[in-house]
Coordinates of N, CA, C and O in Angstrom, one line a residue:
X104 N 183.6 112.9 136.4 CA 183.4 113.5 137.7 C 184.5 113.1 138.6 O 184.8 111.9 138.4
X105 N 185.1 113.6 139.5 CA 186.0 113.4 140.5 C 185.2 112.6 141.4 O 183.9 112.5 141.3
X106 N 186.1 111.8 142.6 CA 185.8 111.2 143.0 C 184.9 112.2 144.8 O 184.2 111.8 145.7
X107 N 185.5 113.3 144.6 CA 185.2 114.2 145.9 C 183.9 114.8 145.6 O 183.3 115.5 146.4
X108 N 183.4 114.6 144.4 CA 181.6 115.4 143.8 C 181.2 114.0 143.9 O 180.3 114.1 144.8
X109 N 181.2 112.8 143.6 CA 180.3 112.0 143.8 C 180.5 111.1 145.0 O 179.8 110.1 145.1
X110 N 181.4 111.4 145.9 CA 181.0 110.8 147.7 C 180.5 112.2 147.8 O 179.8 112.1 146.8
X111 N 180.4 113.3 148.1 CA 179.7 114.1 148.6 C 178.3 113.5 148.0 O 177.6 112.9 148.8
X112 N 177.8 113.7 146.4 CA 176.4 113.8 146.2 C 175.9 112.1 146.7 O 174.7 111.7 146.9
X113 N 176.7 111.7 146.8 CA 176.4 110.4 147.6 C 175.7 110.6 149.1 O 174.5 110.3 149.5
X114 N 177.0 111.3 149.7 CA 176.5 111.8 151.3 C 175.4 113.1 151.3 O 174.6 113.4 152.2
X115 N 175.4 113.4 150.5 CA 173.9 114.5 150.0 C 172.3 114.1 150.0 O 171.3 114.3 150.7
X116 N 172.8 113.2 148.8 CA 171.2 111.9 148.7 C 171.0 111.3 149.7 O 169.8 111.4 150.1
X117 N 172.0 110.4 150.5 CA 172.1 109.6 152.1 C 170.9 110.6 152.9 O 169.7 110.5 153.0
X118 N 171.7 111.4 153.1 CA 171.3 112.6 154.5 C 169.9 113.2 153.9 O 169.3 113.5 154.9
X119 N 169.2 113.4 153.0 CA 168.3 113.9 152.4 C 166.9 112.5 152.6 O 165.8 112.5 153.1
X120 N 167.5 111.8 152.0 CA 166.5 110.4 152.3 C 166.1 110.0 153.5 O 165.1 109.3 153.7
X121 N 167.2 110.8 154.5 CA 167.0 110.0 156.0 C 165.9 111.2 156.5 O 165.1 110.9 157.4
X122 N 166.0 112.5 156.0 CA 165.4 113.5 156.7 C 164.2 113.2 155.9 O 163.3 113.8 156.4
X123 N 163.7 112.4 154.6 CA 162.1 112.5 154.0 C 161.7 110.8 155.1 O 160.6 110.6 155.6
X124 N 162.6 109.9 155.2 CA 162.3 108.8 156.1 C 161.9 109.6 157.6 O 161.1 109.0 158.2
X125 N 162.2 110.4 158.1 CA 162.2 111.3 159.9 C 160.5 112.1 159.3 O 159.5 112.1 160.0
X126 N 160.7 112.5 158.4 CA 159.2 113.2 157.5 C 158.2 111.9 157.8 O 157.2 112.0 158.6
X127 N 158.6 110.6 157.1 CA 157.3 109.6 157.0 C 156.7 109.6 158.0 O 155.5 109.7 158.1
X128 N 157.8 109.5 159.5 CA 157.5 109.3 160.9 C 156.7 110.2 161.2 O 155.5 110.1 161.0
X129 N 157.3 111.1 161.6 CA 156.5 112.8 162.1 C 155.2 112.9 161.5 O 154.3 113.0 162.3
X130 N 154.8 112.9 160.2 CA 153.6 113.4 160.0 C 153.1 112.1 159.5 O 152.1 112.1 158.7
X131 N 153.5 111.0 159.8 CA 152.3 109.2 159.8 C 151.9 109.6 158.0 O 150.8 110.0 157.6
X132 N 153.2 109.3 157.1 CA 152.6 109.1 156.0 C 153.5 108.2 155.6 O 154.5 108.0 156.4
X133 N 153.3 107.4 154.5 CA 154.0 106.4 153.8 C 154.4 104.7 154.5 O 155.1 103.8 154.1
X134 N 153.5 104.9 155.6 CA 153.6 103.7 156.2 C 152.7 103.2 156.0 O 151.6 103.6 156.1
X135 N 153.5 101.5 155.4 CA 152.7 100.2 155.3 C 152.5 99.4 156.5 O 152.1 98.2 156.6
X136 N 152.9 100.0 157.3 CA 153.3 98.8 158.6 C 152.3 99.3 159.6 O 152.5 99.0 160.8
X137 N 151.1 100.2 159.3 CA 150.6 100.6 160.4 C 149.4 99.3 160.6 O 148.7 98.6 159.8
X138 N 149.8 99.4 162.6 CA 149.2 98.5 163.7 C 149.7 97.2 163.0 O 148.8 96.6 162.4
X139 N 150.9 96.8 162.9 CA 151.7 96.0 162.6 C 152.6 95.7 164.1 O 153.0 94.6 164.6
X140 N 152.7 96.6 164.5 CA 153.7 96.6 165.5 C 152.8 96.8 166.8 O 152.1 97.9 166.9
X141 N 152.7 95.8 168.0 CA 152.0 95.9 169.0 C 153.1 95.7 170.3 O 153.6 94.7 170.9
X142 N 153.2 97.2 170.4 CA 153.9 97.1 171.9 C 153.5 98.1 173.3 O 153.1 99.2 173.2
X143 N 153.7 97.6 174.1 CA 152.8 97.8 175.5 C 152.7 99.5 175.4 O 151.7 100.1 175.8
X144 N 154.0 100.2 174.6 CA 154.0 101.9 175.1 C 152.6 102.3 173.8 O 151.9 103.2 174.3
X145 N 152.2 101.9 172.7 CA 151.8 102.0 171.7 C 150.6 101.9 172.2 O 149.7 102.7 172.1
X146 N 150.3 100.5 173.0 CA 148.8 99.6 173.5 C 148.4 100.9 174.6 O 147.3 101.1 175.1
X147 N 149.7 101.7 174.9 CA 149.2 102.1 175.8 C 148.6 103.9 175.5 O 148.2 104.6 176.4
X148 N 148.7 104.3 174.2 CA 148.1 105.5 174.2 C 147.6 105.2 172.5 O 148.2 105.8 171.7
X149 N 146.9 104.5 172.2 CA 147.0 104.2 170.6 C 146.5 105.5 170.1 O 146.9 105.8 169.0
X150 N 145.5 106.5 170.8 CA 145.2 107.7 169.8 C 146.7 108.8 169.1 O 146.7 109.8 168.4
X151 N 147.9 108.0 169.8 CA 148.8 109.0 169.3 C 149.6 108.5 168.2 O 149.6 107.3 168.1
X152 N 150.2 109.1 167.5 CA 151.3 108.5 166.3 C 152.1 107.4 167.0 O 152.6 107.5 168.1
X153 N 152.1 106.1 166.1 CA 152.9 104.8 166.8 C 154.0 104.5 166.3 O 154.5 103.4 166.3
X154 N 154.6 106.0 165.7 CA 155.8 105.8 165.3 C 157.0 106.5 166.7 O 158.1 106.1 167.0
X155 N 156.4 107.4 167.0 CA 156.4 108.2 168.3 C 156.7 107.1 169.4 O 157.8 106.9 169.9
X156 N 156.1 106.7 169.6 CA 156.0 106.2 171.1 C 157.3 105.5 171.6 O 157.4 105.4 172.8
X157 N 158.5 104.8 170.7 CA 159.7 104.6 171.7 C 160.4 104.8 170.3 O 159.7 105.1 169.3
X158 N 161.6 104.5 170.3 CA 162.7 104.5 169.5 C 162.6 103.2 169.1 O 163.1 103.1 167.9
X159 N 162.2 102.4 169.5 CA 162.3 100.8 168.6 C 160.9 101.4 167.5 O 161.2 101.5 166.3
X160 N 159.7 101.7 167.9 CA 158.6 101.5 167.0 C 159.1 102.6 166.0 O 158.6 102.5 164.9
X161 N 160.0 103.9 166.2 CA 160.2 104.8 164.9 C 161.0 104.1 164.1 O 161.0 104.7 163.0
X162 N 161.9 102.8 164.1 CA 162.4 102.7 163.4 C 161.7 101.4 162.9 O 162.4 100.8 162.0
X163 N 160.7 100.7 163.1 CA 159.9 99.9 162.8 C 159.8 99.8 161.2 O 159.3 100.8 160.7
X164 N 160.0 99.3 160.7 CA 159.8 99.5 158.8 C 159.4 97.9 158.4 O 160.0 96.9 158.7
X165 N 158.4 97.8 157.7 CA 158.1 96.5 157.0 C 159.1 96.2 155.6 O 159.5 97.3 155.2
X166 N 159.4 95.4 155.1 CA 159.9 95.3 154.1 C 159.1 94.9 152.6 O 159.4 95.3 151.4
X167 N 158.2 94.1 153.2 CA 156.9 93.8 151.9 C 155.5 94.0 152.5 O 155.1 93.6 153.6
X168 N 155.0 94.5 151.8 CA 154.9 95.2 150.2 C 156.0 96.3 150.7 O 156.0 96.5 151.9
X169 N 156.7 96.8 150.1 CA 157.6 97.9 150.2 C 156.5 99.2 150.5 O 155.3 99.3 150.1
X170 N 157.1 100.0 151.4 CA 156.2 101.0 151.9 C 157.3 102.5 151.3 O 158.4 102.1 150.8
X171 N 157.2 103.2 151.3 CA 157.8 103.9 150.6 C 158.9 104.6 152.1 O 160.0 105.0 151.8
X172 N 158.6 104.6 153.6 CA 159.3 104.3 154.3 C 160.0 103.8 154.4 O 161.0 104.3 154.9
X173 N 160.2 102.5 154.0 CA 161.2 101.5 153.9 C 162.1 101.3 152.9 O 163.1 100.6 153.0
X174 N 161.7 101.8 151.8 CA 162.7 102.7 150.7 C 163.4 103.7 150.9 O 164.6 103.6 150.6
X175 N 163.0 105.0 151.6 CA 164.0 106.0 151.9 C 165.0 105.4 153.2 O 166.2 105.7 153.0
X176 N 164.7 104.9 154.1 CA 165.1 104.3 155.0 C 166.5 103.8 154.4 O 167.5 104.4 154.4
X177 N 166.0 102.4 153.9 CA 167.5 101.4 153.2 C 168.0 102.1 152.3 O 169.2 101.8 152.1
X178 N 167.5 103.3 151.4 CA 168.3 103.7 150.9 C 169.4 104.9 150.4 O 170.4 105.1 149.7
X179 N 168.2 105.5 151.8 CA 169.9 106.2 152.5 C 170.8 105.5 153.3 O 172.0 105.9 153.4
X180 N 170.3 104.8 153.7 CA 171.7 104.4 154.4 C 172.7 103.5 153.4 O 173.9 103.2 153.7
X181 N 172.1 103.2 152.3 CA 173.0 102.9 151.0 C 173.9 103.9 150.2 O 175.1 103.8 149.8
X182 N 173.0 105.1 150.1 CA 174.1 106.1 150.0 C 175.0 106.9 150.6 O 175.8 107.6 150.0
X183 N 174.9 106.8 151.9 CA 175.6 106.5 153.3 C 177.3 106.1 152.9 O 178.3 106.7 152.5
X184 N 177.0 104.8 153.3 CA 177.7 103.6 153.0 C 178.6 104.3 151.5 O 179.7 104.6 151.5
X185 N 177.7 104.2 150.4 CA 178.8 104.5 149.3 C 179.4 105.8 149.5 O 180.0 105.9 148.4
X186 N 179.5 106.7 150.1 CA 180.2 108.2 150.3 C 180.9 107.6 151.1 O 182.0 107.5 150.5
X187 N 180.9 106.7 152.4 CA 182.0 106.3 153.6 C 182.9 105.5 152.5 O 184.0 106.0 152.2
X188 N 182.3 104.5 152.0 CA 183.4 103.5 151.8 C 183.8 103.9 150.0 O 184.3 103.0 149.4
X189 N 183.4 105.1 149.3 CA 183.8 106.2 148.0 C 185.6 106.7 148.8 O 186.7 106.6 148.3
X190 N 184.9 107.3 150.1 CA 186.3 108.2 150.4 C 187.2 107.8 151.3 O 188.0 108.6 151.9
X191 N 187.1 106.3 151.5 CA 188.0 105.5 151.7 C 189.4 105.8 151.1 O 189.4 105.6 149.9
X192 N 190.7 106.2 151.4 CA 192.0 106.4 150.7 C 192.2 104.7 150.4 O 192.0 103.8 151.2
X193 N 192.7 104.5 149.0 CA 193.1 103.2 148.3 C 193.7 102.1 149.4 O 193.1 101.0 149.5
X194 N 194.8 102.5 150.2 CA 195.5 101.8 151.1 C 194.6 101.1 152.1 O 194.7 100.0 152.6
X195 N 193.9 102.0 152.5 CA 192.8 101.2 153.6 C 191.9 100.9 153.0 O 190.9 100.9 153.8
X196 N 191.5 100.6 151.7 CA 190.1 100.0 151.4 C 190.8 98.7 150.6 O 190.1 97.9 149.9
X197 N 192.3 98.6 150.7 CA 193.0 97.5 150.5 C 193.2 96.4 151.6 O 193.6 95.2 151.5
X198 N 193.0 97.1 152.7 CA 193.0 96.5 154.3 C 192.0 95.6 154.3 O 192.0 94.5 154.7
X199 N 190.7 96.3 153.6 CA 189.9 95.2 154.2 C 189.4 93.9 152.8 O 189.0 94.2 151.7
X200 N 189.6 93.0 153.2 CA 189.6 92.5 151.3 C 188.4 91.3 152.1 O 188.5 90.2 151.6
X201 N 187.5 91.5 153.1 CA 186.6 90.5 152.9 C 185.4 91.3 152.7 O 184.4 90.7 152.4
X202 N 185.3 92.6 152.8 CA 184.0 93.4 151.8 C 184.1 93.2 150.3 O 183.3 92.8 149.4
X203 N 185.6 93.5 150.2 CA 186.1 93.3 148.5 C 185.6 91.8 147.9 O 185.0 91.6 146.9
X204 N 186.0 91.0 148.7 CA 185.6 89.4 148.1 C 183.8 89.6 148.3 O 183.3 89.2 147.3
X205 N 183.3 89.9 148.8 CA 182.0 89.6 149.0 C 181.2 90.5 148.1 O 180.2 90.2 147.5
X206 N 181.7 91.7 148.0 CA 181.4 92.9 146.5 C 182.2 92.3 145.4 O 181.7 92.3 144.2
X207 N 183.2 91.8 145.6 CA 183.1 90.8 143.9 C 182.5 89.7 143.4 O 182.6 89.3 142.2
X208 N 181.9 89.1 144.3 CA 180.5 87.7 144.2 C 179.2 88.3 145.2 O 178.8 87.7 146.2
X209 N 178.7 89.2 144.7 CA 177.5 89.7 145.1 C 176.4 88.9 144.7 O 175.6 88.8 145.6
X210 N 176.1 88.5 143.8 CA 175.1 87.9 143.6 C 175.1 86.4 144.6 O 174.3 86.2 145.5
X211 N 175.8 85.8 144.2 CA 176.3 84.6 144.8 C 176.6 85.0 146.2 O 175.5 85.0 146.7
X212 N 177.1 85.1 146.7 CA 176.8 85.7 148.2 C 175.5 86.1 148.6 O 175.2 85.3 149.4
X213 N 174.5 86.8 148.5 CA 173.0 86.5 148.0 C 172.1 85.4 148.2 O 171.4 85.1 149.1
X214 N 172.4 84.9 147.0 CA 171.6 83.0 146.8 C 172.3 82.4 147.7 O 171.6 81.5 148.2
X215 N 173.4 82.6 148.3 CA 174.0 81.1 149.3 C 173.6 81.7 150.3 O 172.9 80.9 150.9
X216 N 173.7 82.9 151.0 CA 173.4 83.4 151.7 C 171.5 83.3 152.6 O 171.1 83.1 153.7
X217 N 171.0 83.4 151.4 CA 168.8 83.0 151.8 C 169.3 81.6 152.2 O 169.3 81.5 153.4
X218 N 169.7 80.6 151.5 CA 170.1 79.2 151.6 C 170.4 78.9 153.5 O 169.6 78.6 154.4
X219 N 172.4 79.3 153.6 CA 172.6 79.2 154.5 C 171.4 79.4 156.1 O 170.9 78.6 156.9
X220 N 171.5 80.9 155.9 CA 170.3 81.4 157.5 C 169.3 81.1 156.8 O 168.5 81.8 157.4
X221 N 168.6 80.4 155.9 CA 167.6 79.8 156.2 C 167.4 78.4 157.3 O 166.6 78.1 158.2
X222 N 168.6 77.8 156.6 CA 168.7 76.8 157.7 C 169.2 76.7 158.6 O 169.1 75.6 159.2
X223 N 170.3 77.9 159.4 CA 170.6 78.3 160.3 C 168.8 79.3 161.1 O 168.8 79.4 162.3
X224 N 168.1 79.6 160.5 CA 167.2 79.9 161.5 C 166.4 78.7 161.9 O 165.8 78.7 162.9
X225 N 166.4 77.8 161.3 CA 166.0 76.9 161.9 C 166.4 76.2 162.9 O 165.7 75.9 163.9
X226 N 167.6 75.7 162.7 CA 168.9 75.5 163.6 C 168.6 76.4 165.0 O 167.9 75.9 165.9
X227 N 169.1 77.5 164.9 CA 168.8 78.3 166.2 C 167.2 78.5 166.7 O 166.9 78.7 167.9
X228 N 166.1 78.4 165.8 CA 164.9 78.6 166.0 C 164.9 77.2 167.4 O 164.6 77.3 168.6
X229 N 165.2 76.2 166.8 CA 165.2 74.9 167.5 C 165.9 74.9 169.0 O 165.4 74.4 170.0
X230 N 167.1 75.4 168.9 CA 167.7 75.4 169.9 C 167.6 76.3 171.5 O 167.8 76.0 172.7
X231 N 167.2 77.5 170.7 CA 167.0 78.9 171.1 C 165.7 79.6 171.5 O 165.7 80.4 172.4
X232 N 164.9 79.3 170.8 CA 163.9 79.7 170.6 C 162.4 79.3 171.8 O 162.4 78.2 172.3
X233 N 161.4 80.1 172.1 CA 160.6 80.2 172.9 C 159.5 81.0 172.5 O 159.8 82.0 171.8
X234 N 158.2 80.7 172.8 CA 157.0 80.7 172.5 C 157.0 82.6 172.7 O 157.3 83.1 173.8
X235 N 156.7 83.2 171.7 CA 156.6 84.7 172.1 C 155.1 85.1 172.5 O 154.8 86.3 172.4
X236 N 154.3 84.3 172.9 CA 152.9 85.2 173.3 C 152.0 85.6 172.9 O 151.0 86.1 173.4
X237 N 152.4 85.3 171.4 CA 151.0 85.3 170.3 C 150.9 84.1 169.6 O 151.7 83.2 169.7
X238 N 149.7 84.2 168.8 CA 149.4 83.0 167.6 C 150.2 84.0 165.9 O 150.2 85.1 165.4
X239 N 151.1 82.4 165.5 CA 151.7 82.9 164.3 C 150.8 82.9 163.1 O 150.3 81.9 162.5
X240 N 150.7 83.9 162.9 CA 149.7 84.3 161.4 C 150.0 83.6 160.6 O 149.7 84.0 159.5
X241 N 150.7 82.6 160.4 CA 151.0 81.9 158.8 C 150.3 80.5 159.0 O 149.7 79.7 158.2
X242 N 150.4 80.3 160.2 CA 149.9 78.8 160.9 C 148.9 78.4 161.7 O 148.2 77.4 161.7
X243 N 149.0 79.4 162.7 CA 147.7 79.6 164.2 C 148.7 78.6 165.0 O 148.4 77.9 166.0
X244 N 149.1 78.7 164.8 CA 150.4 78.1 166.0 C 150.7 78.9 166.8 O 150.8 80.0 166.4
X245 N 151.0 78.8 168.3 CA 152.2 79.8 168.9 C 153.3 80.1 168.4 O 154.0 79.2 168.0
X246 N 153.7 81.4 168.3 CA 154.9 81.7 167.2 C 156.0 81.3 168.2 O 155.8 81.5 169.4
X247 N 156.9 80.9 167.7 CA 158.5 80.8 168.1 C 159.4 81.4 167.7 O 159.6 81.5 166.5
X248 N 160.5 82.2 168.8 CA 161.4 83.1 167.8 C 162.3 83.1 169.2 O 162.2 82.4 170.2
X249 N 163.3 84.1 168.9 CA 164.9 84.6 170.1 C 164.5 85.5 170.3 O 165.4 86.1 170.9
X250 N 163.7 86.1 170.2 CA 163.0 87.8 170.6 C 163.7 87.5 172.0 O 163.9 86.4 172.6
X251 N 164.3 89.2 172.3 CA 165.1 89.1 173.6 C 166.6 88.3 173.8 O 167.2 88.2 174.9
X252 N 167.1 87.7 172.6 CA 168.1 86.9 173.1 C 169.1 87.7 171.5 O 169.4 87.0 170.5
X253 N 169.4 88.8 171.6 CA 170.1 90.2 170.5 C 171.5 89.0 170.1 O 171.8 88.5 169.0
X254 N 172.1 88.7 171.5 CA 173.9 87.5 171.1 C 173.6 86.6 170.2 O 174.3 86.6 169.1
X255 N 172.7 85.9 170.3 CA 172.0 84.4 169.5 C 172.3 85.6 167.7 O 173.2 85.6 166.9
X256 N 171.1 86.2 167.9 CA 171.0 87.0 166.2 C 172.5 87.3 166.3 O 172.8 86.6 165.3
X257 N 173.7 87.8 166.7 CA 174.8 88.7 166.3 C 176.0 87.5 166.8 O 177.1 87.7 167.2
X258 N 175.5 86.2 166.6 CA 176.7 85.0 166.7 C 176.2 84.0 165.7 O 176.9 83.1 165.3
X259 N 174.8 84.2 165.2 CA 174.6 83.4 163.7 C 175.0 84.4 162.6 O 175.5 84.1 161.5
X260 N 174.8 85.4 163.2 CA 174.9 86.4 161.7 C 176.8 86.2 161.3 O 177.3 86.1 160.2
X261 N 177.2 86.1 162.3 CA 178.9 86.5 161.9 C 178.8 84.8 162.0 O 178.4 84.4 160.9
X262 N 179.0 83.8 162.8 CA 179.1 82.4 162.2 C 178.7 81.9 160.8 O 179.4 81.1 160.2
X263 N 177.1 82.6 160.0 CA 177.7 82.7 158.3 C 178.2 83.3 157.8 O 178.6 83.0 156.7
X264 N 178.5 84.6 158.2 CA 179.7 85.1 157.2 C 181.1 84.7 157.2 O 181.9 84.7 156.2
X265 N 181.3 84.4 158.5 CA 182.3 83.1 158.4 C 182.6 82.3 157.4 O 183.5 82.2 156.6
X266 N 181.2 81.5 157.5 CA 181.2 80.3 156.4 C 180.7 80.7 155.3 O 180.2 79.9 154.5
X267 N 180.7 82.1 155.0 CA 180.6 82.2 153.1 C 181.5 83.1 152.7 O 181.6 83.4 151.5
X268 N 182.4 83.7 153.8 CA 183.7 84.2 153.2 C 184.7 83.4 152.3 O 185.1 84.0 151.3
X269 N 185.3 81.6 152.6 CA 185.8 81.6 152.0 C 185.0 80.6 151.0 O 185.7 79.7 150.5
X270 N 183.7 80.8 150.6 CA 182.9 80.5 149.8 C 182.8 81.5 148.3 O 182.7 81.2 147.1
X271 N 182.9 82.8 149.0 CA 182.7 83.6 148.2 C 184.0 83.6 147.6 O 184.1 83.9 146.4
X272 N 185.6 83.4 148.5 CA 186.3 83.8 147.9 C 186.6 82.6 146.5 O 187.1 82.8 145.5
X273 N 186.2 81.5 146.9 CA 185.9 80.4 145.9 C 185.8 80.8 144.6 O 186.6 80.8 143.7
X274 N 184.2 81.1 145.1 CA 184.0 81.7 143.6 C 184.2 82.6 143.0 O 183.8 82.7 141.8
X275 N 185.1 84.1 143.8 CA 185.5 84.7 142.9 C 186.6 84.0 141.8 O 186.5 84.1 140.6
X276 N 187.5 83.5 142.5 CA 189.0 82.8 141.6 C 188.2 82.0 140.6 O 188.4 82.2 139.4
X277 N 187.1 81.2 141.1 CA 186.7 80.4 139.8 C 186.1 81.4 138.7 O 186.5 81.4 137.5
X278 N 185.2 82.3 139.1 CA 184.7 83.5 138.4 C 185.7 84.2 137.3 O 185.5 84.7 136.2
X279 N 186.6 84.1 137.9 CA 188.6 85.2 137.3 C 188.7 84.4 136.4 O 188.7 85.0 135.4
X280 N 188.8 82.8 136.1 CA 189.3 81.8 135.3 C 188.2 82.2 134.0 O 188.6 82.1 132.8
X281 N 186.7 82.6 134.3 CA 186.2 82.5 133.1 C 186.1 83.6 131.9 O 186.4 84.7 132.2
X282 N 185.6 83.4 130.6 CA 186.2 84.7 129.8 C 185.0 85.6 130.1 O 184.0 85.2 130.6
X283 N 185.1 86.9 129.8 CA 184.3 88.3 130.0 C 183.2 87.8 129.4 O 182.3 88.2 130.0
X284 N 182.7 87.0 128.3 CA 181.4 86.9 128.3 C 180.4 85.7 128.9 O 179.2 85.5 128.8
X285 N 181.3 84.8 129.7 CA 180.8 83.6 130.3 C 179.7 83.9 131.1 O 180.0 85.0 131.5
X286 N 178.4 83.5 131.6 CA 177.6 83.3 132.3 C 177.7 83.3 133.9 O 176.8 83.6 134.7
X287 N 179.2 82.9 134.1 CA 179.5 82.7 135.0 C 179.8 84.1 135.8 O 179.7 84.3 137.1
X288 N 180.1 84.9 135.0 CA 181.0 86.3 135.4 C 179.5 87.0 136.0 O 179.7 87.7 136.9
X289 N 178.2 86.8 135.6 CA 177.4 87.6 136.3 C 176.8 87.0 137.4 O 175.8 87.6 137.8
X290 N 177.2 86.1 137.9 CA 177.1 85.5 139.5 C 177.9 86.3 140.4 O 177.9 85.9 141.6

């Protein structure tokens, strides 16, 4: 197959998944996440679809149990993603070599990754963090979180990718050293 038939059927599947994900919303099927989400516009007409009621709650998606919303969702925008960065011309998808390093240690970027912001949410949970208004279902505790503070989430998120770029690129070189059937090579 050429590379112009499979970013298109890439951008085909993308665009198609997003329009059966706009389907789940509109006609309230395939959601796991219903009355999961309690917000004042929702509290405030509940006889109507609560995917409707703002732009944050349509795009509302639980991730476990997987809801079949939240499948089309991530995975169009995965096929998305592979048509953009499919028809990339060679020269600029040589420009960027810290996607390349982190798609060549995927797995491992992954595992260190749960690791890292695990204890970076704690880290900021501690520092940052304030009583949101409810009791936490895992504990009966008042929950703690940055709800409202968007910089805090978008200066941890890039402060570890930071610190697992030149992690990942680690292990790729170490990864290069080992032979095609090493154990190592599927990290």
């Amino acid at each position: 197959w050429k590379a112009y038939t499979i970013n298109a059927s890439n951008a085909l599947v993308g665009v198609l998944l997003m329009l059966l994900f706009v389907l789940t919303r509109l006609l309230h099927f395939g959601n796991l996440s219903e009355n999961c989400l309690r917000m004042s516009e929702q509290l405030a007409s509940p006889q109507r679809n609560q995917y409707l009621a703002s732009f944050r709650s349509f795009f509302y998606i639980t991730k476990y149990p997987p809801s079949f919303s939240y499948i089309l969702f991530t995975m169009s925008l995965n096929f998305l993603l592979l048509a953009f960065f499919g028809a990339l011309p060679e020269k600029v998808a040589r420009r960027i070599p810290t996607l390349l390093t982190f798609g060549q240690s995927a797995l491992f970027f992954y595992v260190v990754h749960l690791m890292l912001y695990s204890g970076f949410g704690a880290l900021v949970k501690g520092w940052f963090g304030h009583e949101l208004g409810y009791t936490d279902p895992m504990n009966g505790k008042p929950a703690v979180g940055t709800a409202g503070k968007p910089a805090v989430m978008w200066v941890t998120w890039l402060v570890g990718l930071v610190i697992l770029w030149p992690l990942c690129r680690w292990y790729g070189r170490f990864k290069s050293t080992k032979g095609v059937n090493s154990v190592w090579r599927f990290f």
